[in-house]
Amino acid sequence: MAKFLHPSLDDICLTEILSALSDPVRIRILKTMLDAQGCCSCTQAAPCPKIAKSTLSNHFRILREAGLIKTTKVGVENRSVVREQEINQKFPGLLKTILKFAD
Amino acid sequence: MAKFLHPSLDDICLTEILSALSDPVRIRILKTMLDAQGCCSCTQAAPCPKIAKSTLSNHFRILREAGLIKTTKVGVENRSVVREQEINQKFPGLLKTILKFAD
DNA sequence: TATTGTAGTACAGAATTATTGAACTATTGA
DNA sequence: TCAATAGTTCAATAATTCTGTACTACAATA
């Protein structure tokens, strides 16, 4: 059974956040999740159907390990939310500023 | 003779900027250059002496190709400046917000 | 309780990217 | 002209990323 490791606020670092957001697929995923105003399954937040699901899974892992999203298993799905408030607490304005210029 | 290719403002894109800044070495270089309030040679802006000069050269190339710095050859040195105004024109507040949280 | 379908993870090999040392170019100064 | 300095380019190696296959976990249905 997969256990999701979410870093604590203290362990979230700028470099990993930028690294996670430096991929167009992942920034699109994050934007989709924020627009959805709540939880998203991996497939819902996927930017295109072409992408291999193992690759998609990996992108979610990177977002999770960077501390950008929180994932919980609900039935057969993994539902994720952006850890918006926590990120804003540690890096005020960062997410908003970056995502403003995405796409 | 090395010719430095600097992208035009139109060609600068968010993803490449984030990608360039997602490396702790490069973000340190950028911060050093901004603190120096002007041009810096590669060795001046280098974050540590241990790093191989070919690696350092590569980091500068990535910063340059992302549109973050402008490099000109002055005598034996390459002197670089952050393209602060141009970046601010295209992505207002981005650089400042990101660098505020660096280190 | 099997069986089938759905959602996603784990792993291993292929493809891509980063790092480094060595050789090179360009400029300066003795 | 010769040596020193500053950086680039190249090729080899090291490290990452991407993807297909096999797998687990849960749900629904017979």
XYZ file of C-alpha atoms (C1' of nucleotides) in Angstrom:
266
model
C 0.000 0.000 0.000
C 1.396 3.359 -1.038
C 2.118 5.750 1.752
C 2.264 9.381 0.848
C 5.090 11.301 2.423
C 4.338 14.980 2.741
C 7.178 17.182 3.953
C 6.515 19.425 6.924
C 6.440 23.165 6.344
C 9.962 23.413 7.785
C 11.321 20.990 5.241
C 9.814 22.707 2.218
C 12.539 24.593 0.374
C 12.474 27.150 -2.402
C 14.782 25.273 -4.746
C 12.625 22.165 -4.763
C 9.509 24.224 -5.365
C 11.115 25.973 -8.333
C 12.419 22.672 -9.601
C 8.959 21.140 -9.350
C 7.433 24.106 -11.166
C 10.127 24.232 -13.839
C 8.334 21.533 -15.801
C 5.475 22.701 -18.039
C 3.487 19.524 -17.348
C 3.678 20.010 -13.594
C 2.865 23.705 -13.680
C -0.198 22.883 -15.773
C -1.224 20.213 -13.270
C -0.934 22.691 -10.426
C -2.890 25.330 -12.305
C -5.648 22.836 -13.090
C -5.856 21.820 -9.453
C -6.145 25.408 -8.297
C -8.793 26.181 -10.905
C -10.744 23.127 -9.802
C -10.976 24.734 -6.365
C -10.480 21.483 -4.542
C -9.330 17.921 -4.821
C -8.375 16.390 -8.108
C -7.608 12.844 -9.098
C -4.436 12.346 -11.093
C -6.319 11.780 -14.334
C -8.508 14.837 -13.776
C -5.477 17.051 -13.357
C -3.550 15.441 -16.212
C -2.666 17.981 -18.882
C -3.053 15.560 -21.798
C -4.095 11.956 -22.305
C -0.952 11.033 -24.245
C 1.315 11.044 -21.250
C 2.219 7.635 -19.786
C 0.515 7.056 -16.476
C 3.792 6.074 -14.827
C 5.192 9.429 -15.915
C 2.121 11.202 -14.586
C 2.453 9.348 -11.301
C 6.059 10.490 -11.134
C 5.055 14.130 -11.722
C 2.611 13.919 -8.825
C 5.305 12.392 -6.630
C 7.616 15.316 -7.417
C 4.897 17.877 -6.639
C 4.141 15.999 -3.428
C 7.772 15.739 -2.319
C 8.308 19.428 -3.034
C 5.464 20.087 -0.600
C 3.219 21.654 -3.212
C 0.344 19.197 -2.992
C -1.240 16.916 -0.458
C -2.530 13.563 -1.596
C -4.973 11.247 0.091
C -6.406 8.027 -1.136
C -10.189 8.074 -1.465
C -11.496 4.759 -2.647
C -9.783 3.906 -5.862
C -8.538 7.410 -6.504
C -5.739 9.567 -5.214
C -7.151 12.965 -4.534
C -4.765 15.890 -4.302
C -5.024 19.499 -3.201
C -2.553 22.323 -3.476
C -1.099 23.186 -0.065
C -1.841 26.797 -0.861
C -2.158 28.224 2.635
C 0.962 26.522 3.939
C 3.059 27.602 0.968
C 1.738 31.137 1.346
C 2.666 31.070 5.000
C 6.263 30.164 4.256
C 6.669 31.969 0.931
C 4.081 34.761 0.826
C 3.083 35.623 -2.705
C 5.360 33.105 -4.392
C 2.759 30.731 -5.784
C 0.453 33.506 -6.900
C 3.263 35.397 -8.626
C 4.568 32.365 -10.476
C 1.182 31.021 -11.507
C 0.082 34.446 -12.707
C 2.578 34.078 -15.544
C 1.908 30.413 -16.327
C 0.391 29.898 -19.760
C 35.740 33.509 -30.326
C 32.681 32.884 -28.189
C 29.549 34.671 -29.245
C 26.957 35.170 -26.576
C 23.403 34.560 -27.646
C 20.896 36.490 -25.574
C 17.218 35.763 -26.201
C 14.931 38.675 -26.956
C 12.308 39.600 -24.382
C 9.674 37.849 -26.496
C 11.540 34.580 -26.375
C 12.027 34.554 -22.630
C 9.619 32.086 -21.056
C 8.604 31.378 -17.485
C 9.439 27.695 -17.541
C 13.022 28.290 -18.568
C 13.444 30.967 -15.927
C 12.141 28.645 -13.225
C 14.296 25.853 -14.560
C 17.355 28.093 -14.483
C 16.578 29.183 -10.931
C 15.789 25.674 -9.719
C 19.473 25.005 -9.177
C 20.938 26.270 -5.897
C 24.253 27.090 -7.564
C 22.591 29.282 -10.177
C 20.287 31.048 -7.745
C 23.320 31.878 -5.615
C 25.132 33.213 -8.670
C 22.175 35.442 -9.515
C 21.887 36.709 -5.959
C 25.603 37.505 -5.869
C 25.334 39.412 -9.117
C 22.405 41.471 -7.871
C 24.157 42.221 -4.594
C 27.250 43.330 -6.515
C 25.081 46.019 -8.115
C 26.684 45.621 -11.504
C 28.801 43.420 -13.668
C 30.459 40.325 -12.346
C 33.016 38.007 -13.846
C 32.215 34.332 -13.662
C 34.760 33.695 -10.930
C 33.522 36.657 -8.904
C 29.977 35.346 -8.982
C 30.978 31.732 -8.381
C 29.399 30.374 -5.239
C 32.368 28.190 -4.276
C 35.865 27.501 -5.558
C 35.385 23.736 -5.670
C 33.148 23.754 -8.687
C 34.765 22.823 -12.012
C 35.129 25.794 -14.321
C 33.453 23.931 -17.155
C 30.463 23.361 -14.887
C 30.453 27.018 -13.894
C 30.630 28.023 -17.530
C 27.653 25.780 -18.201
C 25.644 27.389 -15.373
C 26.302 30.812 -16.859
C 25.225 29.548 -20.277
C 21.928 28.310 -18.808
C 21.299 31.627 -17.039
C 22.136 33.431 -20.264
C 19.930 31.259 -22.459
C 17.040 31.627 -20.013
C 17.397 35.374 -20.532
C 18.318 36.090 -16.938
C 21.748 37.580 -17.536
C 23.606 39.472 -20.212
C 27.236 38.695 -20.809
C 29.878 40.732 -22.592
C 33.549 40.082 -22.993
C 35.745 42.752 -21.444
C 39.392 42.006 -21.924
C 40.104 38.593 -20.569
C 36.910 38.417 -18.548
C 33.265 37.740 -19.239
C 31.257 40.293 -17.385
C 27.594 39.593 -16.715
C 24.650 41.588 -15.427
C 21.169 40.487 -14.450
C 18.597 41.626 -17.037
C 16.526 42.920 -14.151
C 14.506 45.604 -15.893
C 13.613 43.447 -18.869
C 12.541 40.519 -16.695
C 10.488 42.889 -14.554
C 8.840 44.242 -17.666
C 7.727 40.811 -18.802
C 7.186 39.203 -15.388
C 6.569 42.015 -12.883
C 7.597 41.051 -9.384
C 8.768 37.555 -10.276
C 12.492 37.935 -9.708
C 12.064 39.950 -6.553
C 9.582 37.481 -5.090
C 11.726 34.456 -5.830
C 15.015 35.964 -4.709
C 13.437 37.243 -1.498
C 13.201 33.641 -0.375
C 16.587 32.481 -1.642
C 18.941 31.454 1.169
C -16.683 -15.044 -3.026
C -14.664 -14.968 -7.356
C -14.273 -11.791 -11.284
C -13.672 -7.727 -13.822
C -12.613 -2.917 -14.118
C -10.390 1.317 -12.499
C -6.637 4.191 -10.458
C -2.358 4.423 -9.502
C 2.568 2.676 -7.878
C 7.131 0.099 -8.397
C 10.690 -1.299 -11.076
C 14.012 -1.794 -14.755
C 15.804 -0.468 -19.110
C 16.192 3.320 -22.587
C 16.758 8.107 -23.415
C 18.128 12.415 -21.910
C 20.785 15.791 -19.204
C 24.575 17.311 -15.949
C 29.310 17.207 -14.425
C 33.992 16.938 -15.103
C 38.913 16.888 -16.875
C 41.599 17.886 -20.819
C 42.482 20.502 -24.680
C 41.596 24.744 -26.760
C 40.884 30.160 -27.799
C 41.438 34.958 -26.591
C 43.473 38.597 -24.123
C 46.927 40.825 -21.183
C 51.395 41.819 -19.347
C 56.342 41.020 -18.705
C 57.416 35.851 -27.715
C 56.243 33.499 -23.619
C 53.586 32.796 -19.590
C 49.440 33.718 -17.049
C 44.471 34.390 -16.730
C 39.521 33.659 -17.942
C 36.480 31.004 -20.087
C 34.660 27.730 -23.792
C 34.253 23.300 -26.210
C 34.439 18.472 -26.400
C 34.023 13.753 -25.060
C 33.391 10.546 -21.432
C 31.066 9.399 -17.352
C 27.493 10.089 -13.772
C 22.986 11.071 -12.613
C 17.978 11.884 -13.913
C 13.869 11.306 -16.320
C 10.543 8.742 -19.168
C 8.087 4.797 -20.325
C 6.282 -0.062 -20.664
C 5.247 -3.935 -17.932
C 3.892 -5.958 -13.922
C 1.908 -5.218 -9.751
C -1.383 -3.604 -5.591
C -5.626 -1.724 -3.783
C -10.353 -0.804 -3.961
C -15.175 -1.118 -5.955
C -18.948 -3.115 -8.253
C -21.395 -6.919 -10.001
C -22.717 -11.591 -10.788
